mmCIF file of C-alpha atoms in Angstrom:
data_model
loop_
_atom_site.group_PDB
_atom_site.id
_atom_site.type_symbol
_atom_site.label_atom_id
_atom_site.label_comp_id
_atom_site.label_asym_id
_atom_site.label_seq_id
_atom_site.Cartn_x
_atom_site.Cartn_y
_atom_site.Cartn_z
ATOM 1 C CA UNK K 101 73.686 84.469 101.491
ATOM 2 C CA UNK K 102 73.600 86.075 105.035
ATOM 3 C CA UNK K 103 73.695 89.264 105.406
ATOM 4 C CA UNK K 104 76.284 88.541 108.387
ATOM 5 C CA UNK K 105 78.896 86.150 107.114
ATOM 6 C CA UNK K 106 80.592 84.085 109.893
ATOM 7 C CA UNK K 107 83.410 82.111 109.575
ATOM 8 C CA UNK K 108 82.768 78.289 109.345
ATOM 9 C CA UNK K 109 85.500 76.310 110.675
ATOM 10 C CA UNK K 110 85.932 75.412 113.948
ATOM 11 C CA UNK K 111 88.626 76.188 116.426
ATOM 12 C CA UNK K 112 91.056 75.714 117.336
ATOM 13 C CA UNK K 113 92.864 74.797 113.996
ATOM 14 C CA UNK K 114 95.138 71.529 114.699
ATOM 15 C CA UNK K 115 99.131 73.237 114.769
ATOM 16 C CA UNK K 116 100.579 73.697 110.824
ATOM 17 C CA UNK K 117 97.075 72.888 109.275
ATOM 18 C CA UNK K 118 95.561 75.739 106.897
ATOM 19 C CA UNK K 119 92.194 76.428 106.886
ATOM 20 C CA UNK K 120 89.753 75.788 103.252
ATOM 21 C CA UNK K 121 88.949 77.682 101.470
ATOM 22 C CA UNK K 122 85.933 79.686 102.268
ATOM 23 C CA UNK K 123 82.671 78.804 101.594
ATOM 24 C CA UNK K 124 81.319 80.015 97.677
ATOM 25 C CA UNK K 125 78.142 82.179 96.596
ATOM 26 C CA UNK K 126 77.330 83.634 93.676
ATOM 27 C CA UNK K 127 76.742 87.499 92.900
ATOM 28 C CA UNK K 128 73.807 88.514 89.770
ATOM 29 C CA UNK K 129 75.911 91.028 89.530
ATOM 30 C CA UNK K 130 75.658 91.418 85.695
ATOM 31 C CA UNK K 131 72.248 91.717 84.044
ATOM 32 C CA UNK K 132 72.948 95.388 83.168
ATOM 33 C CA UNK K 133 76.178 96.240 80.648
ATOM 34 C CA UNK K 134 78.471 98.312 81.959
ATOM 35 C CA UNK K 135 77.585 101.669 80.210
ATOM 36 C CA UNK K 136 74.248 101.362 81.995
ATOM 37 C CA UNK K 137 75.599 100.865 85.310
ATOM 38 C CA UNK K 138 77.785 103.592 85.161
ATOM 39 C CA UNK K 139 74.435 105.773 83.663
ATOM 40 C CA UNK K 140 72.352 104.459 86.298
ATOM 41 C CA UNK K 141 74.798 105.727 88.925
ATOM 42 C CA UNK K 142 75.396 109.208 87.547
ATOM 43 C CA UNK K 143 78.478 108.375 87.230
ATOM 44 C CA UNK K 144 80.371 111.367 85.555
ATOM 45 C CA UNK K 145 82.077 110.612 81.759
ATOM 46 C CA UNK K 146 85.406 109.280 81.403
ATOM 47 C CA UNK K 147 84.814 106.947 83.870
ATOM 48 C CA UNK K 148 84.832 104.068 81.933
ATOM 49 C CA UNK K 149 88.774 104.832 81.258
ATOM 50 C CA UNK K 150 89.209 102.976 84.492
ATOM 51 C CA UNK K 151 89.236 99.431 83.238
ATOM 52 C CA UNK K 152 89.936 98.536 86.509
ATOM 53 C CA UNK K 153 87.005 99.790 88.553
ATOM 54 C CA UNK K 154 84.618 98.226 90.621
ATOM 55 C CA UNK K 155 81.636 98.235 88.615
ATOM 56 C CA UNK K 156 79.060 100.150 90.657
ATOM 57 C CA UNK K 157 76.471 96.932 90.562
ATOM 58 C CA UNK K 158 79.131 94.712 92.429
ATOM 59 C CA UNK K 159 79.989 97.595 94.856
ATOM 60 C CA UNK K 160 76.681 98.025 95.300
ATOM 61 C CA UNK K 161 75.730 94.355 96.722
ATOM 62 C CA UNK K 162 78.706 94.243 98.539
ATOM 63 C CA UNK K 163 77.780 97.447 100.294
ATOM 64 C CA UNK K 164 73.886 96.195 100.815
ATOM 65 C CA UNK K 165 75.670 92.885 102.116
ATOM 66 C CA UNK K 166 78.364 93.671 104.541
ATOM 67 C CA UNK K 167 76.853 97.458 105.697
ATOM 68 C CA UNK K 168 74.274 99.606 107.945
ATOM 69 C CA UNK K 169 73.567 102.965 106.867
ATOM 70 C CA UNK K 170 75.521 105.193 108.447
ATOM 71 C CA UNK K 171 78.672 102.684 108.131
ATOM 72 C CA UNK K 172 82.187 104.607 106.557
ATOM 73 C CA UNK K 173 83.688 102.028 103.442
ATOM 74 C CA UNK K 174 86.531 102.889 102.567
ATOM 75 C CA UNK K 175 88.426 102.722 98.953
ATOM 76 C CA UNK K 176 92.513 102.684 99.871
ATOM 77 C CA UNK K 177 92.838 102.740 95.813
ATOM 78 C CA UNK K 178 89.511 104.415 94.555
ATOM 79 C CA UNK K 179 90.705 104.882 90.943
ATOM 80 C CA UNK K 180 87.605 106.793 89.136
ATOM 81 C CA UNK K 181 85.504 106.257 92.497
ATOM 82 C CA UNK K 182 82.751 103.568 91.402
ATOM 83 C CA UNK K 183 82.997 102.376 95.165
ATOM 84 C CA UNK K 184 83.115 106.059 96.555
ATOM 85 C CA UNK K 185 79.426 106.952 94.859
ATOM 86 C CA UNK K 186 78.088 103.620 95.317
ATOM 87 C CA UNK K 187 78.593 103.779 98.958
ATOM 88 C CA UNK K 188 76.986 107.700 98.778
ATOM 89 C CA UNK K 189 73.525 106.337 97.207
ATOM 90 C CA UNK K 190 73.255 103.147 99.618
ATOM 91 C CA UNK K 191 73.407 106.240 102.789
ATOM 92 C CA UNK K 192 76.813 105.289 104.060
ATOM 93 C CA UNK K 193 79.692 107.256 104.397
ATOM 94 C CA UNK K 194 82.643 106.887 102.189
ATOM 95 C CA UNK K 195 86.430 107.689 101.601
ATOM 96 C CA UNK K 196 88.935 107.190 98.819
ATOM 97 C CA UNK K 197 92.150 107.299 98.510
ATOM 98 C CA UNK K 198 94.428 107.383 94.999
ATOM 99 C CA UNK K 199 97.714 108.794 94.036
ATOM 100 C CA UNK K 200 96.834 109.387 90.491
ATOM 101 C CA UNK K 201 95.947 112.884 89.612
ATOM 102 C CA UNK K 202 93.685 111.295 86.953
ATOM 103 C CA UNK K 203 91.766 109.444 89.010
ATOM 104 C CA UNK K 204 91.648 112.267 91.878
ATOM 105 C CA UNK K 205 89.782 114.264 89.789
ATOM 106 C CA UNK K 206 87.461 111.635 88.363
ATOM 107 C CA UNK K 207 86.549 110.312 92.193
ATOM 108 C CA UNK K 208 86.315 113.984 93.001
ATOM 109 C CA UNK K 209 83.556 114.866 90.580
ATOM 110 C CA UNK K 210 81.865 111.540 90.829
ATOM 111 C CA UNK K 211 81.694 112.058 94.739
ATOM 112 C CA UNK K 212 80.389 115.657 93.629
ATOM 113 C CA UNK K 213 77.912 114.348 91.480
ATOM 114 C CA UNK K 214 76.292 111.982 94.041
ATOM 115 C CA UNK K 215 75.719 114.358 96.626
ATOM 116 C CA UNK K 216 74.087 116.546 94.181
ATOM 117 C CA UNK K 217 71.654 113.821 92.839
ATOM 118 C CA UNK K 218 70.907 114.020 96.371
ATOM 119 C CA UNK K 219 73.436 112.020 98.625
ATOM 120 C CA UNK K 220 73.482 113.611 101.686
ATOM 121 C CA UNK K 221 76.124 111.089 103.413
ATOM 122 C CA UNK K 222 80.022 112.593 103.682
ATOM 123 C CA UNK K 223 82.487 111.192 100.873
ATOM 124 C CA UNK K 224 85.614 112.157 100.313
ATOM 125 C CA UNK K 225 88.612 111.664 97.949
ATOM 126 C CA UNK K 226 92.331 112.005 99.558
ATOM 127 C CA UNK K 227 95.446 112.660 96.952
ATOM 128 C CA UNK K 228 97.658 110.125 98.685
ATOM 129 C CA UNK K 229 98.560 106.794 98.457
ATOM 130 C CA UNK K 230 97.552 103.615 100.285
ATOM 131 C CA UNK K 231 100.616 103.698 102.806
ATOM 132 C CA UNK K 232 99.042 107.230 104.537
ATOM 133 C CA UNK K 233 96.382 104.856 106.183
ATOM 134 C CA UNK K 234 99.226 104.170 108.702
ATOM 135 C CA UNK K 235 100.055 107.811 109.226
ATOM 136 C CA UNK K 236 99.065 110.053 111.779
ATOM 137 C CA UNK K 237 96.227 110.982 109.119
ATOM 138 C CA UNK K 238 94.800 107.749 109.697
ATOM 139 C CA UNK K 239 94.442 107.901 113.600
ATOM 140 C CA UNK K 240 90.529 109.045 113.088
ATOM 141 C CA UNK K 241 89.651 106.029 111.529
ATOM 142 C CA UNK K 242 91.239 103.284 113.721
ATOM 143 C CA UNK K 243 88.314 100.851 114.108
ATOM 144 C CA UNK K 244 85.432 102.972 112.641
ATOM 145 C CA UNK K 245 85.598 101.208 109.112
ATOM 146 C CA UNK K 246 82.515 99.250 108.560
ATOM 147 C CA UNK K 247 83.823 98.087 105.127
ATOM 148 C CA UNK K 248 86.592 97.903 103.073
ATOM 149 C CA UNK K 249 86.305 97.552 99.254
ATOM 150 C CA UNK K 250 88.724 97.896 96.907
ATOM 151 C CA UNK K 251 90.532 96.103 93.300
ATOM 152 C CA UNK K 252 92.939 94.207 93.135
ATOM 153 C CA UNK K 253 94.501 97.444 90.369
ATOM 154 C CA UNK K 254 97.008 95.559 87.733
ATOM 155 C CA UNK K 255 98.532 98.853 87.348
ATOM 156 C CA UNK K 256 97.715 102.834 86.959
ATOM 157 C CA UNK K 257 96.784 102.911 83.694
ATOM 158 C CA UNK K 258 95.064 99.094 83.439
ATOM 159 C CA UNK K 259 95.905 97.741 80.284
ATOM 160 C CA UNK K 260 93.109 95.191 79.459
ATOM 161 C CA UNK K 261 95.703 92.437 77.368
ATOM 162 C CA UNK K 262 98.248 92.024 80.317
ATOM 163 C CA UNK K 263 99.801 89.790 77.707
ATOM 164 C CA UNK K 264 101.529 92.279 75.882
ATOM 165 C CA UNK K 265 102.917 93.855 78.698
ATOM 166 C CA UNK K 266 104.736 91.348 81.347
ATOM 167 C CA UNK K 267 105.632 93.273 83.654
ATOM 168 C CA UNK K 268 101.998 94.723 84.532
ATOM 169 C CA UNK K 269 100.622 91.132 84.897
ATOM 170 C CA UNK K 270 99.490 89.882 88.040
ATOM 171 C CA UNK K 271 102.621 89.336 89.836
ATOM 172 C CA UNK K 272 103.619 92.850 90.032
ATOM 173 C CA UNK K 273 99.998 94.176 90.662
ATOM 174 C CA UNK K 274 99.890 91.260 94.069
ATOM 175 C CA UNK K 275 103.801 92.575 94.953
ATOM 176 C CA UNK K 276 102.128 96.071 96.549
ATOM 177 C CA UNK K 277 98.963 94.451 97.570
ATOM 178 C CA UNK K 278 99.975 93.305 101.050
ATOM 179 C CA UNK K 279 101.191 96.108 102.407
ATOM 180 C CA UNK K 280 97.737 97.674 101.434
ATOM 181 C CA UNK K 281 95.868 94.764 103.602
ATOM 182 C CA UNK K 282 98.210 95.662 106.195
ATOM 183 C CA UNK K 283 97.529 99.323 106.830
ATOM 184 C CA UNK K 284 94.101 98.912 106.344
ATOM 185 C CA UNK K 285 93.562 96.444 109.006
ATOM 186 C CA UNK K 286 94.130 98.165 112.084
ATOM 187 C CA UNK K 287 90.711 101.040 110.696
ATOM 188 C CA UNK K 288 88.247 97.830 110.730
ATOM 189 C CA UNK K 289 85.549 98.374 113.102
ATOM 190 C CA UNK K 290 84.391 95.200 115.460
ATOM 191 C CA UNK K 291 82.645 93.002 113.014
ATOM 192 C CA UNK K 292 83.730 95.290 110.039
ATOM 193 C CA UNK K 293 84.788 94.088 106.423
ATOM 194 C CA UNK K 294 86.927 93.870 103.601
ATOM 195 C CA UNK K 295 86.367 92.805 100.678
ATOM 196 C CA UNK K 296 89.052 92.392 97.552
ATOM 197 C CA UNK K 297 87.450 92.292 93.781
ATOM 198 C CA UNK K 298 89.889 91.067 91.604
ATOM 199 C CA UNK K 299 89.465 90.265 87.387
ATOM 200 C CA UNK K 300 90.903 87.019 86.048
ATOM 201 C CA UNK K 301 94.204 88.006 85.086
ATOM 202 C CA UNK K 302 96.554 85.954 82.295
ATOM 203 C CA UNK K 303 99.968 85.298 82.324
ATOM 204 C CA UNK K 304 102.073 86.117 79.500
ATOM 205 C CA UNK K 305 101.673 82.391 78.721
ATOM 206 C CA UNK K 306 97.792 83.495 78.187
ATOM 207 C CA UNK K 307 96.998 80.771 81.506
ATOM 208 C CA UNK K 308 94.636 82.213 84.351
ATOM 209 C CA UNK K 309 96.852 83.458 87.107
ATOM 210 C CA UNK K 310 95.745 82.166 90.935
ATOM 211 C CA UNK K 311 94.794 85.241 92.753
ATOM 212 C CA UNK K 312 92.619 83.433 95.350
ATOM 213 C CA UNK K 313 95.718 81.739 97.165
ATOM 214 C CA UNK K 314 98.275 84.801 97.674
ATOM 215 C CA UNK K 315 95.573 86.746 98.642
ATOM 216 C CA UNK K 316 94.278 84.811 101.108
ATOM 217 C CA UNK K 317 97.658 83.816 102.333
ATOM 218 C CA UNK K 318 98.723 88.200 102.688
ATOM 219 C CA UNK K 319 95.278 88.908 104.157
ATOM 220 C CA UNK K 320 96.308 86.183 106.489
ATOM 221 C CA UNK K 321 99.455 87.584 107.706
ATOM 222 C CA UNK K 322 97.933 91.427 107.889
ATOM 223 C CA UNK K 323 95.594 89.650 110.939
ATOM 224 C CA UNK K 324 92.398 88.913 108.667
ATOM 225 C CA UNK K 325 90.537 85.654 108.200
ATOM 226 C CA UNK K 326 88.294 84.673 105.061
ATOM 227 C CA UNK K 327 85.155 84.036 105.561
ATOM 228 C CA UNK K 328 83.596 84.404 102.276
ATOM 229 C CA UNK K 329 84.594 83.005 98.578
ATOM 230 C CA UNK K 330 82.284 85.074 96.139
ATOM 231 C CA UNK K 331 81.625 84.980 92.302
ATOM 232 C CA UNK K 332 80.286 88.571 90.892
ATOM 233 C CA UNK K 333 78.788 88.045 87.722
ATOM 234 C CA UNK K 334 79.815 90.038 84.738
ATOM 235 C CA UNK K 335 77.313 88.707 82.703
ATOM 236 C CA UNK K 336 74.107 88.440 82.773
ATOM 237 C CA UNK K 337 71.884 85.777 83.510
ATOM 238 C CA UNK K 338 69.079 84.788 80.777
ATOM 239 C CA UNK K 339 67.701 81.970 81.968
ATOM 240 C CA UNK K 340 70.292 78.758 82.334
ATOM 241 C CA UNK K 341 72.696 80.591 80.353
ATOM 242 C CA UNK K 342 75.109 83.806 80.599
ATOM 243 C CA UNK K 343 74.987 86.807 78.221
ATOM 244 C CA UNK K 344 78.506 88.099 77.908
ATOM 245 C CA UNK K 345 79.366 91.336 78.940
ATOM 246 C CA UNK K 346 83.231 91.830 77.171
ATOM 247 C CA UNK K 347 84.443 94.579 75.852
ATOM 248 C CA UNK K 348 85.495 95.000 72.263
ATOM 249 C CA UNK K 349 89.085 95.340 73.254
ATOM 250 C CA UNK K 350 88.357 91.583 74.887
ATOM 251 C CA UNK K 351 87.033 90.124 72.234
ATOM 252 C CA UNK K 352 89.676 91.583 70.124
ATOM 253 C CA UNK K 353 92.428 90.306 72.435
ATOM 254 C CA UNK K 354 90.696 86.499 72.536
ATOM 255 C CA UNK K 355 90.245 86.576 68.828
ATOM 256 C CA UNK K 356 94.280 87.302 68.250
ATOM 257 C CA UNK K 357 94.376 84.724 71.503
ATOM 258 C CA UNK K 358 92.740 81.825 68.812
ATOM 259 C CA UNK K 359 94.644 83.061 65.764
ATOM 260 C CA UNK K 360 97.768 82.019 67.817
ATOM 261 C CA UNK K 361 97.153 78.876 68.585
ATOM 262 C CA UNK K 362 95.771 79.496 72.418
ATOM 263 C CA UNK K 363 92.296 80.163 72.540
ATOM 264 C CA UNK K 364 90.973 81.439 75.893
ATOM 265 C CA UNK K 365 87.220 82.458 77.050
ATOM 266 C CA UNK K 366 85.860 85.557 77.216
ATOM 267 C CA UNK K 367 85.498 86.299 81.371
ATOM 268 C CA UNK K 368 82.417 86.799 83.133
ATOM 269 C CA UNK K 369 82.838 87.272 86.296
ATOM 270 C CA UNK K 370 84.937 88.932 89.018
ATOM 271 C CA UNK K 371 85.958 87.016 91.786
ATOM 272 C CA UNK K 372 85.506 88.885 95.633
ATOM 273 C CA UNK K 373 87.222 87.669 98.945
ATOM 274 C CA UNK K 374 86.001 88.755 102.197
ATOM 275 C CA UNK K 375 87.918 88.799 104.884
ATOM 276 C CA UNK K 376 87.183 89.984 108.113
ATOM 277 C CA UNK K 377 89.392 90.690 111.845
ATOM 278 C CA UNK K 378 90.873 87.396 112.497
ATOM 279 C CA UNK K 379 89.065 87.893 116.401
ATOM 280 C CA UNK K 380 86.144 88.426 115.050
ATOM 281 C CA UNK K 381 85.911 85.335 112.854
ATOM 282 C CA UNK K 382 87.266 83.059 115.798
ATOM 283 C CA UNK K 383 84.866 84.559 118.042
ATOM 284 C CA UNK K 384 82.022 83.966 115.683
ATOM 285 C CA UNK K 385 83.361 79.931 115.125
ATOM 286 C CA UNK K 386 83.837 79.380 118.241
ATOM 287 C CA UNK K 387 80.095 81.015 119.454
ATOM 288 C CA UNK K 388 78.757 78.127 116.806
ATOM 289 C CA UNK K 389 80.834 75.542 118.096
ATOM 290 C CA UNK K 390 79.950 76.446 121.835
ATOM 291 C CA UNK K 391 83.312 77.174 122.519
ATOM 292 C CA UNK K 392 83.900 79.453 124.852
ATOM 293 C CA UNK K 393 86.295 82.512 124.338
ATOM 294 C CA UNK K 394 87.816 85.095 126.154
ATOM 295 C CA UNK K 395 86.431 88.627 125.623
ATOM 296 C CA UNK K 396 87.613 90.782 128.580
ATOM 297 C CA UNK K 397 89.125 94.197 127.968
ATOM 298 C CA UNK K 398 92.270 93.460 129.475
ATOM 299 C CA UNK K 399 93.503 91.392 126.547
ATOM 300 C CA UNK K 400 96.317 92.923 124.615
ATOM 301 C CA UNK K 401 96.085 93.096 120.997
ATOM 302 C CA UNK K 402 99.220 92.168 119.214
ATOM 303 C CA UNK K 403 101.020 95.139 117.526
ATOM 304 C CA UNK K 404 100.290 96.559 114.141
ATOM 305 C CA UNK K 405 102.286 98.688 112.023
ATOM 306 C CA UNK K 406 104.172 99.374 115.015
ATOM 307 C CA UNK K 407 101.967 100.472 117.528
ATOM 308 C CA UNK K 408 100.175 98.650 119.779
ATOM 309 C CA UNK K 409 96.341 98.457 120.024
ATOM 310 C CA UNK K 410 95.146 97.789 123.559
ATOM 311 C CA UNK K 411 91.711 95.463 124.117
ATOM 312 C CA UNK K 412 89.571 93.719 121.149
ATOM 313 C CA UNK K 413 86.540 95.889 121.729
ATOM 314 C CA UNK K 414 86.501 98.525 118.493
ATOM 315 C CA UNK K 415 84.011 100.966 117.819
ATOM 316 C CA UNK K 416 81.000 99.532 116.778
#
């Protein structure tokens, strides 16, 4: 894997055609359980309760992948704040956002606990929720973000069997997702990030739910392009085979799962789309396809959330 992703298809696209899917690569993301990672990280207790975290080895890599130190990532919907003190120990800067008092206070003394293990990098935890990125509040931060990392959250309280609970399935935790894309857009620095980690997710029904094609298709109409398909191991790798990582409560749930009559497999991995400025990835296509591209300052960026952005060039 590069350490700069571009994108690879060429331009332009013919009118009406789609482009692929993005390329795939493959994350050892899981050769320590999770109580370790969160150990390892000083992560503070009762941070586990967020089932849907980040955990802190795959927000590490995707940090060391798609930053510089010094870079601001940014959490829209931090939850306990794996991403926030992640981002703290790798030297960049980092912000959260959540709207759960819960979580506030988790991110809040995780963020605490970095610095005083030694972080000396700014993080931060805001009580608000993901739409404030297109505030006034927000006005800092247009294109300074070198990253953008968050979960795809299933709901506040993440039940682990989304089975027994329909309406908290992965319909209704994709319905709020676009708007999130949306705002955060506009903060991306020039050749800046984001990156969506999302569990497999059941239906009802117990079959996988497709989270790779409406997210690609919202991140699409927020003005980002994928460039990268990833896999982020859960489990870890001992030699040609995986060591599973599950939970009780998982095993639990796929055990009642083959009692019923509809056994499923225990998951283990997360799957991570990155995305980045849909400028940016044409510029980068075209550049290997020796097209050339105009780049002057004079070009008017289309409007965003209502206002308008003048020129491509963003903070670097």
């Amino acid at each position: 894997m590069t350490d700069r992703p571009t994108s690879p298809w060429s331009l332009p696209l013919p009118p009406g055609e789609e482009p692929s899917m993005p390329p795939l690569s493959v994350w050892p993301t899981g050769q320590r359980d999770p109580s370790t990672q969160l150990r390892d990280s000083g992560c503070v207790p009762g941070t586990d309760a967020d089932t849907d975290r980040i955990p802190p080895a795959v927000a590490a890599f995707a940090i060391a992948t798609y930053t510089r130190p010094g870079d601001l990532v940014l959490d829209p919907d931090c939850g306990a704040g794996t991403v926030l003190v992640e981002a703290l120990r790798a030297g960049r800067h980092a912000l959260g956002l959540t709207a759960r008092t819960r979580w506030w206070t988790l991110a809040r003394a995780n963020v605490t606990a970095a610095k005083a293990s030694g972080s000396w990098r700014d993080g931060s935890v805001l009580d608000a929720r993901p739409k404030v990125l297109a505030t006034a509040r927000a006005a800092g931060l247009i294109g300074r973000v070198g990253l953008v990392l968050t979960a795809l959250r299933t709901s506040p309280d993440a039940p682990t069997d989304l089975g027994s609970s329909p309406d908290r399935g992965p319909d209704s935790a994709l319905a709020g997702f676009a708007a999130t894309l949306l705002y955060c857009e506009p903060l991306l620095r020039s050749g800046g990030h984001l990156a969506v980690v999302a569990r497999p997710l059941r239906h009802p029904d117990g079959s996988l739910a497709d989270l790779t094609t409406p997210l690609i298709a919202a991140a699409t109409a927020a003005g980002l392009a994928p460039v990268e398909r990833c896999i982020a191991l859960t489990a870890g790798l001992r030699g040609s085979r995986l060591v599973s990582r599950t939970s009780l409560t998982e095993r639990r749930a796929a055990a009642r799962a083959r009692t019923a009559g509809t056994p499923t497999t225990l998951t283990a991995h997360h799957e991570v789309l990155v995305f980045q400025l849909a400028h940016d990835a044409e510029l980068a296509a075209a550049a290997a396809a020796g097209i050339p591209w105009p780049t002057e300052d004079d070009v008017i960026r289309p409007a965003v959330n209502g206002v308008t952005y003048p020129g491509w060039r963003r903070a670097a």
